[in-house]
PDB file of C-alpha atoms in Angstrom:
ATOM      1  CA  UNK A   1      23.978   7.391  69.445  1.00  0.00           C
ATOM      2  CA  UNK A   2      24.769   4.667  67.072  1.00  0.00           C
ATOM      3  CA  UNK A   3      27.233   2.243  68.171  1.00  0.00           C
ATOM      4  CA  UNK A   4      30.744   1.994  65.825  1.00  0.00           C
ATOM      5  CA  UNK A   5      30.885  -1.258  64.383  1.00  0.00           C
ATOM      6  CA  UNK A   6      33.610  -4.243  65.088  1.00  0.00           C
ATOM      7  CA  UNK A   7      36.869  -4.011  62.788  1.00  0.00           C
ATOM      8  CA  UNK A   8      37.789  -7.274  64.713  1.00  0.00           C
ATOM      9  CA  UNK A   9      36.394 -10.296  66.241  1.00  0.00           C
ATOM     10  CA  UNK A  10      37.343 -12.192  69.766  1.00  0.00           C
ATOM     11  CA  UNK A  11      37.099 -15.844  70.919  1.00  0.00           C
ATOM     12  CA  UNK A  12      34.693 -14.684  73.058  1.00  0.00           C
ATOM     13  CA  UNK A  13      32.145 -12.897  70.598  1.00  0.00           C
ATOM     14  CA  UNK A  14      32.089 -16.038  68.862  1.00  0.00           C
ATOM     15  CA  UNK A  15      30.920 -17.805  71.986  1.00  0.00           C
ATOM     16  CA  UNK A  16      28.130 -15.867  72.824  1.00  0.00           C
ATOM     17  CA  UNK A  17      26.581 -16.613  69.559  1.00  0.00           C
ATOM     18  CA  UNK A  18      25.567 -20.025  70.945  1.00  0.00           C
ATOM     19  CA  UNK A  19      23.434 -18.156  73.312  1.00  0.00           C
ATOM     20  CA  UNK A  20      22.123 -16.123  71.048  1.00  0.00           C
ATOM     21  CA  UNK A  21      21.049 -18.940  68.838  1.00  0.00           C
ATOM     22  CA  UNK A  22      19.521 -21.216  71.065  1.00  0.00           C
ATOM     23  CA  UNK A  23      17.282 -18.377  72.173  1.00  0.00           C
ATOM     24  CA  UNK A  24      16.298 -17.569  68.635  1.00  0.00           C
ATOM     25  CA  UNK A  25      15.762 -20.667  67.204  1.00  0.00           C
ATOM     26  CA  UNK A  26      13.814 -24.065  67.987  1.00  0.00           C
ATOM     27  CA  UNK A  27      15.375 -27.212  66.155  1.00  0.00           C
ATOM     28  CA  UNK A  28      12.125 -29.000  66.191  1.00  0.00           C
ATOM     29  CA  UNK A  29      10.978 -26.063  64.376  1.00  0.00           C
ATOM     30  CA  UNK A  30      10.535 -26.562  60.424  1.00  0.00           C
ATOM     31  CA  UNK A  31      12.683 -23.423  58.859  1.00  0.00           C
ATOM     32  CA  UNK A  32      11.210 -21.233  55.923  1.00  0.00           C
ATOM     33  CA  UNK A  33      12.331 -22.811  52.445  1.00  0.00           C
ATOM     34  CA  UNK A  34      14.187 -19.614  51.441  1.00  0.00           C
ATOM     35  CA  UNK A  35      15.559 -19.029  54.507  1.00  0.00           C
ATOM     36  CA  UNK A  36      19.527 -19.944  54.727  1.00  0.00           C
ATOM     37  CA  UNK A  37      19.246 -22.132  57.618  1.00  0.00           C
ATOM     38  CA  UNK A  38      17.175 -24.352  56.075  1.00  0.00           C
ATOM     39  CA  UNK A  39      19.853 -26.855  54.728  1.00  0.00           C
ATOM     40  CA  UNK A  40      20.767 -27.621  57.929  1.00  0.00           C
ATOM     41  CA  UNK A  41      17.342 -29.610  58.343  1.00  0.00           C
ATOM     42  CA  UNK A  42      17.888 -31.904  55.144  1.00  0.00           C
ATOM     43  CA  UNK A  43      19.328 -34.363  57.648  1.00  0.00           C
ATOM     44  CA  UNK A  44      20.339 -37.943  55.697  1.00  0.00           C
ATOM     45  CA  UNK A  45      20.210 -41.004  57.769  1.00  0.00           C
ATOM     46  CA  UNK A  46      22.855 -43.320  58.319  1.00  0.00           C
ATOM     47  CA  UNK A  47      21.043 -46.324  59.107  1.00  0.00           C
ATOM     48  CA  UNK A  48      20.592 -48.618  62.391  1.00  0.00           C
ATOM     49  CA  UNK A  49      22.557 -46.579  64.870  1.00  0.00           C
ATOM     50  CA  UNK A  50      25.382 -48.309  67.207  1.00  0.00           C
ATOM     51  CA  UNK A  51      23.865 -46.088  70.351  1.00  0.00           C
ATOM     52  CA  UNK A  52      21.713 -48.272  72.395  1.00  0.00           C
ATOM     53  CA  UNK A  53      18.564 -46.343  73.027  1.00  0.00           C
ATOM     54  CA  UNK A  54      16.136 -48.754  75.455  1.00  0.00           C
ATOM     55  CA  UNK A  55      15.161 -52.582  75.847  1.00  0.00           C
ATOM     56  CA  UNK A  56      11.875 -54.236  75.773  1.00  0.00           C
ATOM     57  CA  UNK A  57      10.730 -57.806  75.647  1.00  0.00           C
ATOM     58  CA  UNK A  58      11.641 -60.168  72.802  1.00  0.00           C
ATOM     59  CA  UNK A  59       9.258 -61.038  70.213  1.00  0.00           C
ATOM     60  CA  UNK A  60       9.519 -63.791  68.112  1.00  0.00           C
ATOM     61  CA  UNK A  61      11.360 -63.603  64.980  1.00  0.00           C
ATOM     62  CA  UNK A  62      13.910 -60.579  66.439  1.00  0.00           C
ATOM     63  CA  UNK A  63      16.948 -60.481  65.641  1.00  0.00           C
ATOM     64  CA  UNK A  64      18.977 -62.764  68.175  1.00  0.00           C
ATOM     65  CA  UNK A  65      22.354 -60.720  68.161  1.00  0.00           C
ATOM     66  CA  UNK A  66      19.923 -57.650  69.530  1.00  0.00           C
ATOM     67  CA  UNK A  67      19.050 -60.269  72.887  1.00  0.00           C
ATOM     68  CA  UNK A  68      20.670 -58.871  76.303  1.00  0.00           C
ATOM     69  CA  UNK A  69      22.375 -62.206  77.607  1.00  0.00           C
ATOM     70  CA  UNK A  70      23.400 -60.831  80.947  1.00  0.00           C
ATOM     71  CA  UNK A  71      19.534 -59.716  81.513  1.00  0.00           C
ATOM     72  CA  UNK A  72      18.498 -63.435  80.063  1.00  0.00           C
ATOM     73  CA  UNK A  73      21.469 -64.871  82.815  1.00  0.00           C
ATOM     74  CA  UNK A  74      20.392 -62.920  85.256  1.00  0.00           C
ATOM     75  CA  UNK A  75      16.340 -62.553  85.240  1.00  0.00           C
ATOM     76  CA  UNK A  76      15.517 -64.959  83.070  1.00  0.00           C
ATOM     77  CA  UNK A  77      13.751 -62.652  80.726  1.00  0.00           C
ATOM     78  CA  UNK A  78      14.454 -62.149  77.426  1.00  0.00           C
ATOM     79  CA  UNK A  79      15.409 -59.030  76.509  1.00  0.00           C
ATOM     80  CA  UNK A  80      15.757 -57.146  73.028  1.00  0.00           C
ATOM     81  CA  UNK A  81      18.143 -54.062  72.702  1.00  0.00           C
ATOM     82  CA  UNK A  82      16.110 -51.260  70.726  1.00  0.00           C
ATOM     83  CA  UNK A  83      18.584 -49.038  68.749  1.00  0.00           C
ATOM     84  CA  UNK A  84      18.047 -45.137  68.198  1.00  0.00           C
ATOM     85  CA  UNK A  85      18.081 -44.145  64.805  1.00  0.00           C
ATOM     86  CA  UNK A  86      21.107 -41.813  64.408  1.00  0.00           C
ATOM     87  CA  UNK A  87      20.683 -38.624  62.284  1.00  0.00           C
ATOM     88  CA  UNK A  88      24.265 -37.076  61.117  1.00  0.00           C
ATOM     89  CA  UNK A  89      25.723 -35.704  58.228  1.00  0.00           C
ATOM     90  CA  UNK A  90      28.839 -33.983  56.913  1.00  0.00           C
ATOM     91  CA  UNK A  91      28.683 -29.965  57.100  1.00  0.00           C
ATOM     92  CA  UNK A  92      31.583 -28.312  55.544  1.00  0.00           C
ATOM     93  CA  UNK A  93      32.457 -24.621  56.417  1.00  0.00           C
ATOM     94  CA  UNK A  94      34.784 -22.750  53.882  1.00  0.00           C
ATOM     95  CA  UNK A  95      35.555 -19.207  55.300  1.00  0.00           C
ATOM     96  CA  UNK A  96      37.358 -16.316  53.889  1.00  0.00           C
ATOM     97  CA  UNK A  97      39.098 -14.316  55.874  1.00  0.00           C
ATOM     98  CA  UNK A  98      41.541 -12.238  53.403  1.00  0.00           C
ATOM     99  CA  UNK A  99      42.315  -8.176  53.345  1.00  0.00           C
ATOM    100  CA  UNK A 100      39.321  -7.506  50.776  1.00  0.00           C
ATOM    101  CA  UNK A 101      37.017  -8.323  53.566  1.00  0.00           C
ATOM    102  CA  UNK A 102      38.745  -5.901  56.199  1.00  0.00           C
ATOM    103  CA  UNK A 103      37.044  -3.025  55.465  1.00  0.00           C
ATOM    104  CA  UNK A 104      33.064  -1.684  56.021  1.00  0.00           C
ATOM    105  CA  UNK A 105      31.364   1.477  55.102  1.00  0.00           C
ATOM    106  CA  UNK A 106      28.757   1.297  57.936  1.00  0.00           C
ATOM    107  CA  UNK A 107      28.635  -1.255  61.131  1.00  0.00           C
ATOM    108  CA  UNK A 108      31.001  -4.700  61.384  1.00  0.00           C
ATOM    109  CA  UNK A 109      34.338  -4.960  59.080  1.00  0.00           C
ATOM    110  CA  UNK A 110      32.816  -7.709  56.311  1.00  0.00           C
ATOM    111  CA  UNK A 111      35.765 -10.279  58.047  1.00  0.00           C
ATOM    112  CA  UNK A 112      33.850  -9.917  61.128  1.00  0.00           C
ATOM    113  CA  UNK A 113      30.307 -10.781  59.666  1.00  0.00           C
ATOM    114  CA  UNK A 114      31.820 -13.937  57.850  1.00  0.00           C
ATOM    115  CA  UNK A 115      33.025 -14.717  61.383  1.00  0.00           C
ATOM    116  CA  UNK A 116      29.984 -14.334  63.192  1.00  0.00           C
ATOM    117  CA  UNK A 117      27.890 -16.407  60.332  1.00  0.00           C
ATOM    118  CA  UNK A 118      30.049 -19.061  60.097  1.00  0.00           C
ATOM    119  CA  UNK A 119      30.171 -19.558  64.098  1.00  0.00           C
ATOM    120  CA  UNK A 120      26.033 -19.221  63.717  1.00  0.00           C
ATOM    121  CA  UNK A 121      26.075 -21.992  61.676  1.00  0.00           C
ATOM    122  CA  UNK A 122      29.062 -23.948  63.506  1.00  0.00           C
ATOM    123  CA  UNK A 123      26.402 -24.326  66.616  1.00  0.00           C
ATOM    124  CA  UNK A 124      23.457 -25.099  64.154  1.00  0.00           C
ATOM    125  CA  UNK A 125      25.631 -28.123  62.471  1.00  0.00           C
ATOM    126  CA  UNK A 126      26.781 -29.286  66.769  1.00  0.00           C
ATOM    127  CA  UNK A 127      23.155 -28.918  68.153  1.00  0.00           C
ATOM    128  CA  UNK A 128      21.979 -30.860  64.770  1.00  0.00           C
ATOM    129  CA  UNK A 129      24.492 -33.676  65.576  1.00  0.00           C
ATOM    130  CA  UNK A 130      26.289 -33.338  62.246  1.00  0.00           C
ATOM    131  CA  UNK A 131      30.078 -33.824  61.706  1.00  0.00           C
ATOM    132  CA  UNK A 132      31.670 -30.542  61.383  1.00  0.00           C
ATOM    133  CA  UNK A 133      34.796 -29.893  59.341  1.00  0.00           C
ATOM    134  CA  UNK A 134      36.454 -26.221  57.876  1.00  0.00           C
ATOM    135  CA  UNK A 135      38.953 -24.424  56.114  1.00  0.00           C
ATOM    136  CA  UNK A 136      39.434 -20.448  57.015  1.00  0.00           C
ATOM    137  CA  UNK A 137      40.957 -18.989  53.855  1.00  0.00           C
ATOM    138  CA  UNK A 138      42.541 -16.315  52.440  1.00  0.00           C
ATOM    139  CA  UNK A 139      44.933 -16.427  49.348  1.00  0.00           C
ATOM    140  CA  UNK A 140      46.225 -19.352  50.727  1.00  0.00           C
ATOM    141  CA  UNK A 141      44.429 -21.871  52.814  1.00  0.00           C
ATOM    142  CA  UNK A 142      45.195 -20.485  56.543  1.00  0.00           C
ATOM    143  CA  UNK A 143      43.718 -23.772  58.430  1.00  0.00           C
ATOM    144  CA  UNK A 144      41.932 -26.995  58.296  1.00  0.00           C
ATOM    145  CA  UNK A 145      39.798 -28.091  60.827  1.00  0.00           C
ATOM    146  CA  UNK A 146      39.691 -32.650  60.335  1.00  0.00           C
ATOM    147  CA  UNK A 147      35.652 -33.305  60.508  1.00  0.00           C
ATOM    148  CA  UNK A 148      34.311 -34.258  63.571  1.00  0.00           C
ATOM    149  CA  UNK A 149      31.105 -34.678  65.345  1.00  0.00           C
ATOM    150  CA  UNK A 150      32.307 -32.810  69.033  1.00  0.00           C
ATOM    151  CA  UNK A 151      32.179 -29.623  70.631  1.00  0.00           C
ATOM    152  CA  UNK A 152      35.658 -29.531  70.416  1.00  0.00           C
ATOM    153  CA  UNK A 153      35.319 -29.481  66.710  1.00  0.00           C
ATOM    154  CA  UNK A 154      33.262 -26.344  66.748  1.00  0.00           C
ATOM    155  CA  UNK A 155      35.733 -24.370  69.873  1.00  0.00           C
ATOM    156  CA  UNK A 156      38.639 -25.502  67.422  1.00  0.00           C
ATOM    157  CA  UNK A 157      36.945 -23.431  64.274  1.00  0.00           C
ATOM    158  CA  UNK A 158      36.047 -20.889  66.018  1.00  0.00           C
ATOM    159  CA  UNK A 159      39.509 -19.843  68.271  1.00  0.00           C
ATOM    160  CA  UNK A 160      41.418 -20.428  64.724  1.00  0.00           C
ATOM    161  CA  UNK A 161      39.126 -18.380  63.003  1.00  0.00           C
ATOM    162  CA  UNK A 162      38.927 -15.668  65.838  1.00  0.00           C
ATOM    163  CA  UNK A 163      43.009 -15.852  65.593  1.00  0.00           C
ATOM    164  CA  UNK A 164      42.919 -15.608  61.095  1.00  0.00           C
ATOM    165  CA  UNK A 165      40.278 -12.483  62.243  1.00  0.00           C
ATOM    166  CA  UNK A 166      42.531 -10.610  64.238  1.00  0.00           C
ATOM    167  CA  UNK A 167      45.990 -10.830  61.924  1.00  0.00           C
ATOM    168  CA  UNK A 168      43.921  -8.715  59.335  1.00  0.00           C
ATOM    169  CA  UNK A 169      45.732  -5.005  59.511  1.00  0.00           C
ATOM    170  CA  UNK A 170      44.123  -3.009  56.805  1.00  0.00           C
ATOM    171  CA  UNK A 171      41.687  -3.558  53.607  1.00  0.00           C
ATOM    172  CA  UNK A 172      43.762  -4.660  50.279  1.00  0.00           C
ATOM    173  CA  UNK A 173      43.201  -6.614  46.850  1.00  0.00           C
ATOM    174  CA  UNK A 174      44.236  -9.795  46.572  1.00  0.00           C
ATOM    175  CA  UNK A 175      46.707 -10.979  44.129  1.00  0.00           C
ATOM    176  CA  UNK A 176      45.021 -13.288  43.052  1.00  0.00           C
ATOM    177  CA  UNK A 177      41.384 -14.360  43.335  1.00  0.00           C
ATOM    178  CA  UNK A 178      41.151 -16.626  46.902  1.00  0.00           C
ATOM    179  CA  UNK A 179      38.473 -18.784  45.812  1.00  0.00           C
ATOM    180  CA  UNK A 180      39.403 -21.016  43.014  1.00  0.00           C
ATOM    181  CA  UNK A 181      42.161 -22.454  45.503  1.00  0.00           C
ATOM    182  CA  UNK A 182      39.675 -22.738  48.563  1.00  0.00           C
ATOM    183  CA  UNK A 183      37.267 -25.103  46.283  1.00  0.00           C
ATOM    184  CA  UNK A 184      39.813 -27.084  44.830  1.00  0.00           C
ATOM    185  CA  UNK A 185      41.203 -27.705  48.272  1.00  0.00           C
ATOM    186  CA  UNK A 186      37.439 -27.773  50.133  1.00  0.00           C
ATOM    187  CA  UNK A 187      36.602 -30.536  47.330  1.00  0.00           C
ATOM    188  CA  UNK A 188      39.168 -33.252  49.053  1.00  0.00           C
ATOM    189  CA  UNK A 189      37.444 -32.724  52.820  1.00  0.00           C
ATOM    190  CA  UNK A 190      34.079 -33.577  51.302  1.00  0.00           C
ATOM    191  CA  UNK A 191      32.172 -37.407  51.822  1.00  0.00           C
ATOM    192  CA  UNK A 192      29.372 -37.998  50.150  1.00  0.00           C
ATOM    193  CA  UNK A 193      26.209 -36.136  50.609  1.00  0.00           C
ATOM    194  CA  UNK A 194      27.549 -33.570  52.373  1.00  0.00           C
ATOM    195  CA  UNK A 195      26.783 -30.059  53.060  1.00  0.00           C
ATOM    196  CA  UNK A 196      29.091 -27.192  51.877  1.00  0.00           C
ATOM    197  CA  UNK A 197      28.642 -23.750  53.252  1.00  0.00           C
ATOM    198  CA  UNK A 198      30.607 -21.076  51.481  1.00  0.00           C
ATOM    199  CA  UNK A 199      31.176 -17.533  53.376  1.00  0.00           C
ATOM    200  CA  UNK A 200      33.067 -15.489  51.072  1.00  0.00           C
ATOM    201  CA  UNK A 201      33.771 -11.826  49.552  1.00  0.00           C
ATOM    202  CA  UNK A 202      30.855 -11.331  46.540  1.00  0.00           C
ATOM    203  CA  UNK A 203      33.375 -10.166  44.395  1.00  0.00           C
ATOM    204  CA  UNK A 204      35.482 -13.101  44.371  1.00  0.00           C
ATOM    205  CA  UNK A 205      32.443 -14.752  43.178  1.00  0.00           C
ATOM    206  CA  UNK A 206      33.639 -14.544  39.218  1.00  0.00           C
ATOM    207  CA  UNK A 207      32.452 -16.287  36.273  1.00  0.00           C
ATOM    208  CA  UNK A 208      35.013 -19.158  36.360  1.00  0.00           C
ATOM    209  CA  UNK A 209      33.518 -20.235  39.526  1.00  0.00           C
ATOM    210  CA  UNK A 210      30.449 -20.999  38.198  1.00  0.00           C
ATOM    211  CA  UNK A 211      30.786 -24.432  37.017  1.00  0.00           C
ATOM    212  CA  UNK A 212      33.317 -25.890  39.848  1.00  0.00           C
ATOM    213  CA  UNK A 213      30.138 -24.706  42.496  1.00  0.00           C
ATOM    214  CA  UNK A 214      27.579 -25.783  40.102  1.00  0.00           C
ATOM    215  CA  UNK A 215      29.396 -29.397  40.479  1.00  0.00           C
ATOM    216  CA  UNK A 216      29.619 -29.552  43.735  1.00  0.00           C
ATOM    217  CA  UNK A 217      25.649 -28.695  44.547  1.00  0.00           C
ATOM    218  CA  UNK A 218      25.152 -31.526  41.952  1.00  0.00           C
ATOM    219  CA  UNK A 219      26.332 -33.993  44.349  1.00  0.00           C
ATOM    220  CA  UNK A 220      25.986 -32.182  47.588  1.00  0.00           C
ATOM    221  CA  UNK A 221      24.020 -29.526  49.215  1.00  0.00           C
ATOM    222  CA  UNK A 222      25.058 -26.152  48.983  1.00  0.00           C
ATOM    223  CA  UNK A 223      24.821 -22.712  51.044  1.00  0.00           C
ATOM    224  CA  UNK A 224      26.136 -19.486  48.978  1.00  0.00           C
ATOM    225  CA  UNK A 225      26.452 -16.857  51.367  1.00  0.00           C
ATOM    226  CA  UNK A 226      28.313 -13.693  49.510  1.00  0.00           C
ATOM    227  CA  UNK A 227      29.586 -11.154  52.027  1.00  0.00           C
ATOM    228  CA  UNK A 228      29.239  -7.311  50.668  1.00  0.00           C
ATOM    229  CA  UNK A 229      29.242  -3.539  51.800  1.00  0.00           C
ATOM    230  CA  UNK A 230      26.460  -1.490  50.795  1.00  0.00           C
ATOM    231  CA  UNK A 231      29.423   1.142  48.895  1.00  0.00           C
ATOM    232  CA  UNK A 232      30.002  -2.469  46.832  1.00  0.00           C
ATOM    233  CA  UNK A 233      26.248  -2.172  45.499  1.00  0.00           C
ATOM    234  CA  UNK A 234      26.044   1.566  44.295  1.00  0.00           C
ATOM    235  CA  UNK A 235      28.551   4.650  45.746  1.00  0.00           C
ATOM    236  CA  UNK A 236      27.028   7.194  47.751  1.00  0.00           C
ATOM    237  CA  UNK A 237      25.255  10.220  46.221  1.00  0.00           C
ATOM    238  CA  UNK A 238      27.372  13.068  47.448  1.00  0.00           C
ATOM    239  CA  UNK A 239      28.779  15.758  44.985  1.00  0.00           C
ATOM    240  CA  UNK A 240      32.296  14.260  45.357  1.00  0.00           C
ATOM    241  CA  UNK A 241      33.502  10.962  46.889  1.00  0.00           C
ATOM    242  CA  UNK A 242      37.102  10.864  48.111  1.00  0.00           C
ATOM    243  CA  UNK A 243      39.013   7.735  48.737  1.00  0.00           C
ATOM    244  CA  UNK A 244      42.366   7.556  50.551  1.00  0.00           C
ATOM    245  CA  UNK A 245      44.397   4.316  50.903  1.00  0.00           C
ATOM    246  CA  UNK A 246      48.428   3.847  51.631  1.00  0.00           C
ATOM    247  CA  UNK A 247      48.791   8.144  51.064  1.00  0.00           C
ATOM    248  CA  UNK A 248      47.073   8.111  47.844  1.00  0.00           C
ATOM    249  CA  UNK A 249      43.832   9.783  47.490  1.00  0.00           C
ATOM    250  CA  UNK A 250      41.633   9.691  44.904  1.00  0.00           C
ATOM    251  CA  UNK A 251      38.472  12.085  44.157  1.00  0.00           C
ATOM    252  CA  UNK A 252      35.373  10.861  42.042  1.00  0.00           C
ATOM    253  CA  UNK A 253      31.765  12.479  41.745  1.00  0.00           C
ATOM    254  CA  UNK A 254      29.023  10.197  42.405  1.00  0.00           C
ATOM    255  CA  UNK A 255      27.029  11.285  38.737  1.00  0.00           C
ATOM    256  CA  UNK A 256      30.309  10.737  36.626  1.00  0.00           C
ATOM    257  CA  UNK A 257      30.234   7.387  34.471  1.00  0.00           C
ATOM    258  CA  UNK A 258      32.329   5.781  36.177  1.00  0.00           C
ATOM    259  CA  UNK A 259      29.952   5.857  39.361  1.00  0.00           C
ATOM    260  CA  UNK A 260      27.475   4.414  37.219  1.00  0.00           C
ATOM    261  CA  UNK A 261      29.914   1.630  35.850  1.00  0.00           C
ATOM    262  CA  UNK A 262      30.511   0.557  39.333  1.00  0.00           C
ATOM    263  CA  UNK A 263      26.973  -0.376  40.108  1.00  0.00           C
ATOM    264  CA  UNK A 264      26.845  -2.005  36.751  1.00  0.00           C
ATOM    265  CA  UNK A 265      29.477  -3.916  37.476  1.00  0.00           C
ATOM    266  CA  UNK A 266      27.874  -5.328  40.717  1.00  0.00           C
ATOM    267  CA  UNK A 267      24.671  -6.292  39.545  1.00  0.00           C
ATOM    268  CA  UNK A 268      26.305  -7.939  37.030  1.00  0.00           C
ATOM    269  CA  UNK A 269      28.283 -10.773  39.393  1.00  0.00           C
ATOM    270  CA  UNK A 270      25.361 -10.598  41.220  1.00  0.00           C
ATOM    271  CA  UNK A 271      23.069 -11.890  37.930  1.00  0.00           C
ATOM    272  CA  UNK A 272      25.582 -14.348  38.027  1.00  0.00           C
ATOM    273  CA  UNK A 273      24.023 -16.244  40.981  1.00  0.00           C
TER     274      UNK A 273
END
């Protein structure tokens, strides 16, 4: 028997997925070129580290701030401090969790799918070292989460996004499109070189967007990760279709033009990218 999907998330689903993806994937591991977890390995360096890694003995023509004095005032020796080089950069998690993603036609609500991607690829930014900022958004911005490189950082995203998850009631169109305000706003948390990964409803994706994301993966790196239902792509072929939302039904046969202009209509935002 097939198991009904989620209509909403807890804390605690998001946990698990830690779990889950340190037993399905190996960071040492080079990831496929297409795959989408792939721009988590273009890792920039920062230069010489603060974090002391070891000491050895010191060879002519070192650096003399790197020489341990209280080993030299102690032993003797002389010592040289050998520093780790330290591999971070700035991952950036814009998340939509509005009322066009509440609804599915088959398995998890679309809300809970962003939820669960965006926490996969909260743990892959912690267990890469990176610093790890977000904004959850609907219409309005619904939280920031200041960039930091902690667990806490990650547990913060993912309760407040658990929490934006679970005030969804029922599926609805926004007023107005979500994502225009979510870049303008996600382009002030960025530092240079960072990476941006956008989780958001495909149909928000419009053709105004185009340049503003095309200008941000100019000067950073860039994840697209459209969420969509399989009714989105093309309606189901049954004899008649009927659709009931807030005591208004409406009826619509699946070989009528209109069926057809629906598909149309999605492979044409989805040329768009």
């Amino acid at each position: 028997m097939q198991q009904p999907g989620q209509t909403h998330i807890q804390l605690d689903d998001l946990l698990r997925t830690q779990s889950q993806l340190l037993a399905a994937y190996q960071p040492g591991r080079k990831a496929d070129s297409h795959s989408m977890l792939a721009g988590l390995q273009h890792i920039s360096q920062r230069g010489r580290s603060m974090e002391f890694d070891h000491s050895r003995s010191y060879q002519q023509s070192e650096d003399v701030r790197n020489i341990e004095w209280r080993v030299r005032a102690r032993t003797g020796n002389l010592r040289s401090k050998v520093f780790q080089q330290e591999r971070e950069r700035h991952v950036l998690l814009l998340i939509e969790q509005s009322p066009a993603l509440c609804f599915a036609s088959r398995g998890n609500f679309m809300s809970v799918q962003a939820a669960y991607l965006a926490s996969y690829f909260a743990w892959l930014a912690y267990n890469n070292h990176d610093r790890i900022s977000g904004l959850i958004f609907a219409e309005q911005p619904l939280c920031q989460i200041k960039s930091r490189r902690s667990q806490q950082a990650v547990l913060r995203l993912l309760y407040e996004l658990s929490l934006a998850n679970q005030k969804l009631r029922e599926p609805a169109s926004c007023r107005q499109n979500p994502l225009s305000t979510a870049l303008s706003h996600g382009a002030r948390l960025l530092r240079p070189s960072s990476l941006i990964i956008l989780i958001c409803a495909q149909q928000h994706l419009q053709q105004q967007h185009i340049e503003p994301i095309r200008a941000l993966g100019k000067k950073h790196d860039l994840i697209l990760a459209p969420i969509s239902d399989p009714m989105q792509h093309s309606l189901p072929t049954s004899k008649q279709l009927i659709f009931y939302q807030r005591r208004q039904y409406l009826s619509l046969n699946s070989k009528t033009a209109a069926a057809q202009h629906w598909q149309q209509q999605f492979d044409q935002r989805q040329q768009l990218w």
